[in-house]
Coordinates of C-alpha atoms and ligand atoms in Angstrom, one line a residue:
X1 CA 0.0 0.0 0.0
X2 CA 1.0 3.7 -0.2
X3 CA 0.7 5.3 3.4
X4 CA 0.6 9.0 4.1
X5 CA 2.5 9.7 7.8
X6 CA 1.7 13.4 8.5
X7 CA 4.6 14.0 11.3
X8 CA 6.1 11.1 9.7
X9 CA 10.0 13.4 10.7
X10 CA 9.3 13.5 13.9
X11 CA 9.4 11.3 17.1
X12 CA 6.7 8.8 16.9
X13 CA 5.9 10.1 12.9
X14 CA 9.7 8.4 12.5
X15 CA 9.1 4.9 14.0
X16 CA 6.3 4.7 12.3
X17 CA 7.6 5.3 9.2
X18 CA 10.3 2.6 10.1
X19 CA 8.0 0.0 10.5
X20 CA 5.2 0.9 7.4
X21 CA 9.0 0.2 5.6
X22 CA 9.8 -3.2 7.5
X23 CA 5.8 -4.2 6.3
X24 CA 6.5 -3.6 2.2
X25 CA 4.7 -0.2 2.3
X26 CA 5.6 3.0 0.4
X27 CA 6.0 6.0 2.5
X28 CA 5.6 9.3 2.2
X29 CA 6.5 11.7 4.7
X30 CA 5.1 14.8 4.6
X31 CA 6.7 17.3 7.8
X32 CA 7.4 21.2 7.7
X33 CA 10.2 20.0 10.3
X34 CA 9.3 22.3 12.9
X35 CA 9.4 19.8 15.7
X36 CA 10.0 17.0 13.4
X37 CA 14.0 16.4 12.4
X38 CA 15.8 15.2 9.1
X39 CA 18.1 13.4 11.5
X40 CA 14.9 11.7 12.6
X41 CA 14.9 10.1 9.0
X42 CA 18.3 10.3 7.6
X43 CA 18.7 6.2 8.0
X44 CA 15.5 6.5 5.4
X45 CA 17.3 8.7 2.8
X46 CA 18.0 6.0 0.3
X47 CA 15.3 3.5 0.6
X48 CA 13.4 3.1 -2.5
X49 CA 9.8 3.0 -0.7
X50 CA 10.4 6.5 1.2
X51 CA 10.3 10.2 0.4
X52 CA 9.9 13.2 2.2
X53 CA 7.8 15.7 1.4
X54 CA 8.5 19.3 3.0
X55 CA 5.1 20.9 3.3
X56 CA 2.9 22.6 5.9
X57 CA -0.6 20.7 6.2
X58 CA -2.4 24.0 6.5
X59 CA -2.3 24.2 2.8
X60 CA -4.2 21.4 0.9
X61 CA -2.1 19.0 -0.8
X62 CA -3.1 16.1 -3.9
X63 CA -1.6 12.7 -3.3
X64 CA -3.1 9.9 -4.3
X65 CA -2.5 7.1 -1.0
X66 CA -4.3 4.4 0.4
X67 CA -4.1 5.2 3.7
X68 CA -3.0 8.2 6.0
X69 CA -2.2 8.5 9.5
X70 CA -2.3 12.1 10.7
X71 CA 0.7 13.1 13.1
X72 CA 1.7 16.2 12.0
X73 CA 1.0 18.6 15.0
X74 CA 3.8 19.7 17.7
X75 CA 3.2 17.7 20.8
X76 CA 5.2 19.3 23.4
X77 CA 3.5 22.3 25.4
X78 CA 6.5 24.6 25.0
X79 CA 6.4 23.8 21.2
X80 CA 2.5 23.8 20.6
X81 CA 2.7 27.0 22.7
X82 CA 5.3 29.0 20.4
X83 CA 2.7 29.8 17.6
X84 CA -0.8 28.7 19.6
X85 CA -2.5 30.1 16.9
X86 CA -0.7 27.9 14.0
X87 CA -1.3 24.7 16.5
X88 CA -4.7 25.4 16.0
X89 CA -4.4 25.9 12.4
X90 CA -2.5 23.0 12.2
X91 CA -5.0 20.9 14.4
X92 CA -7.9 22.5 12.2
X93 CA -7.4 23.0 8.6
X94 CA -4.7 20.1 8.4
X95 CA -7.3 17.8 9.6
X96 CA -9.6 19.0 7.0
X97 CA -7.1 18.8 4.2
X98 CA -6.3 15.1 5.6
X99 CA -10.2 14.3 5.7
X100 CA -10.9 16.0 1.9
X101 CA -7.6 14.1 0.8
X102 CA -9.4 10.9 2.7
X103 CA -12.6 11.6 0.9
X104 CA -11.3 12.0 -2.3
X105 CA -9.3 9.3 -2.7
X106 CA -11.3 6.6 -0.6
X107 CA -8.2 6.5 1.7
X108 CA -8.6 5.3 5.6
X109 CA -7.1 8.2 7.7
X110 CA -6.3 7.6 11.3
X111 CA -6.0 10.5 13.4
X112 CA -3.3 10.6 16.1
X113 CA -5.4 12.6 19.0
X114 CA -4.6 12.6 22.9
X115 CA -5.4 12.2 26.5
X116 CA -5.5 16.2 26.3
X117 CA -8.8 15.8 25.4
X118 CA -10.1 14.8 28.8
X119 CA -8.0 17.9 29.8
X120 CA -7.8 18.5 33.7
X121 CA -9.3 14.7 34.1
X122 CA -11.7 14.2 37.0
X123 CA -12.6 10.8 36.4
X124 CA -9.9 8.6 36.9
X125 CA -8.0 6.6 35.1
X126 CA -9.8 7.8 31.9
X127 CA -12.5 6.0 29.9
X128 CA -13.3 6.8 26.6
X129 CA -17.0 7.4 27.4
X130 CA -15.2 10.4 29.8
X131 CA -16.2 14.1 28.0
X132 CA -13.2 15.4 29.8
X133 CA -12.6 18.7 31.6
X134 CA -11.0 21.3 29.5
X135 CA -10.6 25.0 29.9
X136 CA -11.3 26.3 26.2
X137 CA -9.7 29.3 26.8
X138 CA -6.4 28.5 29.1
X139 CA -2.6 28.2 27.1
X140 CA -2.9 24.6 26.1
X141 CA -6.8 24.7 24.5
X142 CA -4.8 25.9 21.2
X143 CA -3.8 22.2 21.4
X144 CA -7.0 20.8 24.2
X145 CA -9.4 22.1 21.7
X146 CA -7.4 21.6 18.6
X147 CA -7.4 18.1 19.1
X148 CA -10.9 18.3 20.2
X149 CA -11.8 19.9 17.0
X150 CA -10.2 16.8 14.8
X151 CA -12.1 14.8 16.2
X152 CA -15.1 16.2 15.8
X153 CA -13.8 16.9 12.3
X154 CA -13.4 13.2 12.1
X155 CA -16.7 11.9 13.1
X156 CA -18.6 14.4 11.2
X157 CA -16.9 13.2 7.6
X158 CA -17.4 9.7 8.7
X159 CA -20.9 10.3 9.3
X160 CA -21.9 12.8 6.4
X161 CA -19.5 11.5 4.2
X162 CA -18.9 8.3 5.0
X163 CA -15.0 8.4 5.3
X164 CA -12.9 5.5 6.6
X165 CA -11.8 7.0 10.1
X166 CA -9.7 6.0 13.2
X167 CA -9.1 7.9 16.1
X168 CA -6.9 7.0 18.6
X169 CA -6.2 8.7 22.1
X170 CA -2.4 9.0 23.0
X171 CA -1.0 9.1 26.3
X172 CA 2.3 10.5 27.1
X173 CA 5.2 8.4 24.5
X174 CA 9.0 8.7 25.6
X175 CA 11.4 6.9 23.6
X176 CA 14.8 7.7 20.9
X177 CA 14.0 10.3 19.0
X178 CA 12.5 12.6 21.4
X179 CA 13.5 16.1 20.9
X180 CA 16.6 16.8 23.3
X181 CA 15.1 20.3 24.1
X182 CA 11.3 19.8 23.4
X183 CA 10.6 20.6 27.0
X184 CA 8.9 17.2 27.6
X185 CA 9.5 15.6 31.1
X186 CA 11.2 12.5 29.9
X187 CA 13.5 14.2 27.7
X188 CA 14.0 17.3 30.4
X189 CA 14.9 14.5 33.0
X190 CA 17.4 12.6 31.2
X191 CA 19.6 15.0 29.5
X192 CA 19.7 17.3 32.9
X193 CA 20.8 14.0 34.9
X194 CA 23.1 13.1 31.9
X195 CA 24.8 16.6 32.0
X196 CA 24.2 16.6 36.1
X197 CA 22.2 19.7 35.9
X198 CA 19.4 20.0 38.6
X199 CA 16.1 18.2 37.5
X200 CA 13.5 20.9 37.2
X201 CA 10.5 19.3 38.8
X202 CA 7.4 21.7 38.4
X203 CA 4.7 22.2 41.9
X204 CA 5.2 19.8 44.0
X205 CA 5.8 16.8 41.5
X206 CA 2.5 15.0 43.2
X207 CA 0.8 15.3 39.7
X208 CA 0.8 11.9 38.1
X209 CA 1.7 11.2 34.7
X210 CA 2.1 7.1 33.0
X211 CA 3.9 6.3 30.1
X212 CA 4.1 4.2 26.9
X213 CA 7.0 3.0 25.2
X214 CA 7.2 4.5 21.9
X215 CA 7.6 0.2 19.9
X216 CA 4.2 -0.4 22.1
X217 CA 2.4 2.7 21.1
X218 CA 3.1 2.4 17.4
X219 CA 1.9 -1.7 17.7
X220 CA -1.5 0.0 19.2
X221 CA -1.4 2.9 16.7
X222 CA -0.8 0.0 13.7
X223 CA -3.6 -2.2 14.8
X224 CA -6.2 0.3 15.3
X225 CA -5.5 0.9 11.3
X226 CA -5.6 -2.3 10.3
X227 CA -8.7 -3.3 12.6
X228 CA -12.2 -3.0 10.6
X229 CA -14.8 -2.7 12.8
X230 CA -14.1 0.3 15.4
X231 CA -14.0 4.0 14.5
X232 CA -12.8 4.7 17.7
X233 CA -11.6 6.6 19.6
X234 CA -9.6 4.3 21.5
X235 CA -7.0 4.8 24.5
X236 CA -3.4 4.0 23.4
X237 CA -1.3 4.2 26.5
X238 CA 0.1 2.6 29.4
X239 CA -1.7 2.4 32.4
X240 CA 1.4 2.2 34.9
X241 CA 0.9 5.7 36.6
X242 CA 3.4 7.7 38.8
X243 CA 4.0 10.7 40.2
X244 CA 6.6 12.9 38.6
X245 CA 8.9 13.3 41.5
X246 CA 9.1 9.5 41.6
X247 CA 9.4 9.6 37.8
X248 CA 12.7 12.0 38.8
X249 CA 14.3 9.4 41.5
X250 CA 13.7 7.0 39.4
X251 CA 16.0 8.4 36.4
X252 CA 18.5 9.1 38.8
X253 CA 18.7 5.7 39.7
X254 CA 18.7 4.8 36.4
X255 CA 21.2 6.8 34.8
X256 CA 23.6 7.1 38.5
X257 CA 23.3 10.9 38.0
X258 CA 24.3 12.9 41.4
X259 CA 21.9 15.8 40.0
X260 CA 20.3 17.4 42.5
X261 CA 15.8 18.3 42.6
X262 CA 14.9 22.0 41.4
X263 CA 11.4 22.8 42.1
X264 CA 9.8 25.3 39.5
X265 CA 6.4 27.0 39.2
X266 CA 3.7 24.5 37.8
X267 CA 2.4 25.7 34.6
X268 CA -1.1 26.5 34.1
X269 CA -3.9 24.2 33.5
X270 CA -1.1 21.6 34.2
X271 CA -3.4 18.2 34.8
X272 CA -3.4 16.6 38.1
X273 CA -3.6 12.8 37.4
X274 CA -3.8 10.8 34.5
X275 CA -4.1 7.0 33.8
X276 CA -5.7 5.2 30.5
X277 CA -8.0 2.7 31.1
X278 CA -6.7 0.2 27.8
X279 CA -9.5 -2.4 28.5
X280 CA -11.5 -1.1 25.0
X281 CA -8.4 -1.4 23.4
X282 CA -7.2 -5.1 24.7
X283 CA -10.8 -6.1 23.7
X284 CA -10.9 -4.5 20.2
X285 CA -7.3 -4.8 18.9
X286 CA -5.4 -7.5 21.1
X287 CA -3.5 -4.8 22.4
X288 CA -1.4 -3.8 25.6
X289 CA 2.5 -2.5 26.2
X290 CA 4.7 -5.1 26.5
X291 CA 8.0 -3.1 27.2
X292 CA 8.4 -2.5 31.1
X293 CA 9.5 1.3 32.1
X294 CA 13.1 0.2 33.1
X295 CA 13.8 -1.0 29.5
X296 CA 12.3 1.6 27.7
X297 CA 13.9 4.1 30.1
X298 CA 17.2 2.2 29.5
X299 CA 17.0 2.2 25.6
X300 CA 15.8 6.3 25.9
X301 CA 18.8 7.1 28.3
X302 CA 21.5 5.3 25.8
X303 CA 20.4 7.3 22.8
X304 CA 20.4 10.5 24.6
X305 CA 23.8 9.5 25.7
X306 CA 25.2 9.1 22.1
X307 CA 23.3 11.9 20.9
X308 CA 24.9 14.0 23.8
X309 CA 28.4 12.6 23.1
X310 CA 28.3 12.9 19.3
X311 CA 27.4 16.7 20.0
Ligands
NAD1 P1 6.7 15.7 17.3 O1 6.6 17.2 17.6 O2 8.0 15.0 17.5 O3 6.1 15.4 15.9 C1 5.2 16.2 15.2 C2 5.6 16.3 13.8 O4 4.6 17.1 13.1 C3 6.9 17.1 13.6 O5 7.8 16.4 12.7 C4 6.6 18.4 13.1 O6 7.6 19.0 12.3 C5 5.3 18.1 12.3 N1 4.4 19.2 12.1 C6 3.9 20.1 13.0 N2 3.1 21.0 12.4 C7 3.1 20.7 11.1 C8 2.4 21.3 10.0 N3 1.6 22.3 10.1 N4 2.6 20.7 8.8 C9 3.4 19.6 8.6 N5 4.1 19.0 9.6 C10 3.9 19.6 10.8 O7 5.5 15.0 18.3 P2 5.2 13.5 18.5 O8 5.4 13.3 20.0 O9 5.9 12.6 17.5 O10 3.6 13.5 18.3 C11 3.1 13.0 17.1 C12 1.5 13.1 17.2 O11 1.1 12.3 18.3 C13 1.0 14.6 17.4 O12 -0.2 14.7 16.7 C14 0.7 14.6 18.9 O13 -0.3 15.5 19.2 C15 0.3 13.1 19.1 N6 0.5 12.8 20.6 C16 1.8 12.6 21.0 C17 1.9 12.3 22.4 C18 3.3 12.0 23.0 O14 3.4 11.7 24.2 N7 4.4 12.0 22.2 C19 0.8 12.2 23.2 C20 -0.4 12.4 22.7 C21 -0.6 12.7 21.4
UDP2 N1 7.3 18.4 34.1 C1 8.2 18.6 35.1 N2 9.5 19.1 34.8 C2 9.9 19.2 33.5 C3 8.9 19.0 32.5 C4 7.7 18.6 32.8 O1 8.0 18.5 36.3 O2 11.1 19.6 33.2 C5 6.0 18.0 34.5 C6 4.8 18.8 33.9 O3 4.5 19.9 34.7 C7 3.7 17.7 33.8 C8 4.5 16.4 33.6 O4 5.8 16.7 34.0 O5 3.0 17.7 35.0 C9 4.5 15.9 32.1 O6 4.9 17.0 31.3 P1 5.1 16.9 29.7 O7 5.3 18.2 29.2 O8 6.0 15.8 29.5 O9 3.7 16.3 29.2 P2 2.1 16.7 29.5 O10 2.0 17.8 30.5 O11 1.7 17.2 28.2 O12 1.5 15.5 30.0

């Protein structure tokens, strides 16, 4: 098949792309690389199945593929805060070109959304029955509500226009390929313990966070595509939650840094808790992480090392 990854140059765009590859598929890419890195990709250069396309969804683009997963978005608050008002663009009228592309071409088009969509979550862990708790009008909605928006987006072409759609829910990824200075708590933790800089925990570090191996998340995000009887949206995550100043001792351990704790002041609208409940996705695609958080920490820590030594 030829498979559209929008994102496809950044972190878990990339692995995806690797593994369409490993299955026979062409690729193409399309990224405007402002998260997303050609390093990311280089490996894919000269394979005869891949190209990258350098374009910003916002504008519509004609391709002719059989299937598209939707990445492209920045995914990191300090990122998808720079420009809020392209994050909702992007969110927005990339989703739309994606779904008129979708339309046009009788492509299935699986849209990468996010546990931001429950926002500050008071039911706990999160089902997705669960409307969520956003604040439309705080400094994450221009991703909150953008996400929110795409999958509205989503349902409403499936339903009016009868459009092949998946939706899947992502809970916080870590894993190579994370942007060094994206601002993200995985990647924050490990290079400041790697350089033995202080590790800026924000509040009080009692707000809880659980995370998914990037090989397990891109097994869920695969089967979802090829499953044929769920629309979604589905959880993709992993449920083992923690706090994030236990996430902190815990990549001390791991890497035998000496860094010290620096408490900062918790950004706004920062969430409290959250968990996925998988059970809909065990049941409907045979899914669940496999990779335990010391080895995916391990295999994170050991590419931020080379990339940190290389530098
Ligand atoms: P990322 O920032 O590494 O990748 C996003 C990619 O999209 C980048 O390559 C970027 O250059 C590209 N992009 C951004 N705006 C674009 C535009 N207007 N046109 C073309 N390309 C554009 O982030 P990621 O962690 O790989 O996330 C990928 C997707 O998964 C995003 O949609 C994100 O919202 C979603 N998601 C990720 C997580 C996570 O924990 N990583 C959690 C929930 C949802
Ligand atoms: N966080 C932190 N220190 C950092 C970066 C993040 O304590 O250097 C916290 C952040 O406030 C949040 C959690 O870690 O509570 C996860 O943050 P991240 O940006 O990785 O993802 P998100 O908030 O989108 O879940």
């Amino acid at each position: 098949m030829r498979v559209l990854v929008t994102g496809g140059a950044g972190f878990i765009g990339s692995h995806l792309c690797d593994r369409l590859l490993e299955q026979g598929h062409e690729v193409i890419c399309l990224d405007n690389l402002f998260t997303g890195s050609k390093d990311n990709i280089r490996h894919l250069h000269n394979h005869s199945h891949f190209e990258l396309l350098r374009h910003d969804l916002i504008e519509p683009i004609l391709l002719e593929v059989d299937q598209v997963y939707n990445l492209a978005c920045p995914a990191s608050p300090i990122h998808y805060q720079y420009n809020p008002v392209k994050t909702i663009k992007t969110n927005i009228l990339g989703t739309l070109n994606m779904l008129g592309l979708a339309k046009r071409v009788k492509a299935r088009i699986l849209q990468a959304s996010t546990s931001e969509v429950y926002g500050n979550p008071i039911e706990h862990p999160q089902k997705e029955s669960y409307w969520g708790n956003v604040n439309p009008i705080g400094v994450r909605s221009c991703y909150d509500e953008g996400k929110r928006a795409a999958e509205t987006l989503m349902m409403d072409y499936h339903r009016q226009n009868g459009v092949d759609i998946r939706i899947v829910r992502i809970f916080n990824t870590y894993g190579p390929r994370m942007a060094e200075n994206d601002g993200r708590v995985v990647s924050n933790f490990i290079v400041q313990a790697l350089r033995g800089r202080p590790l800026t925990v924000y509040g009080k570090g009692k707000q809880t966070r659980s995370f998914c191996y990037v090989d397990d998340l891109v097994n869920g995000i695969m089967a979802m595509m090829e499953c044929d009887d769920i629309t979604g949206p589905v959880n993709l995550g992993n449920p083992s939650e923690r706090s994030i100043m236990d996430f902190a001792q815990q990549i001390l351990s791991l890497t035998g840094s000496k860094s010290k704790i620096e408490y900062r002041s918790l950004p706004a609208d920062d969430p409290v808790q959250r968990r996925p409940d998988i059970s809909l996705a065990k049941q409907k695609l045979n899914w669940k992480p496999e990779v335990s958080i010391e080895d995916g920490l391990n295999q994170t820590i050991e590419y931020f090392k080379e990339k940190l030594e290389l530098r």
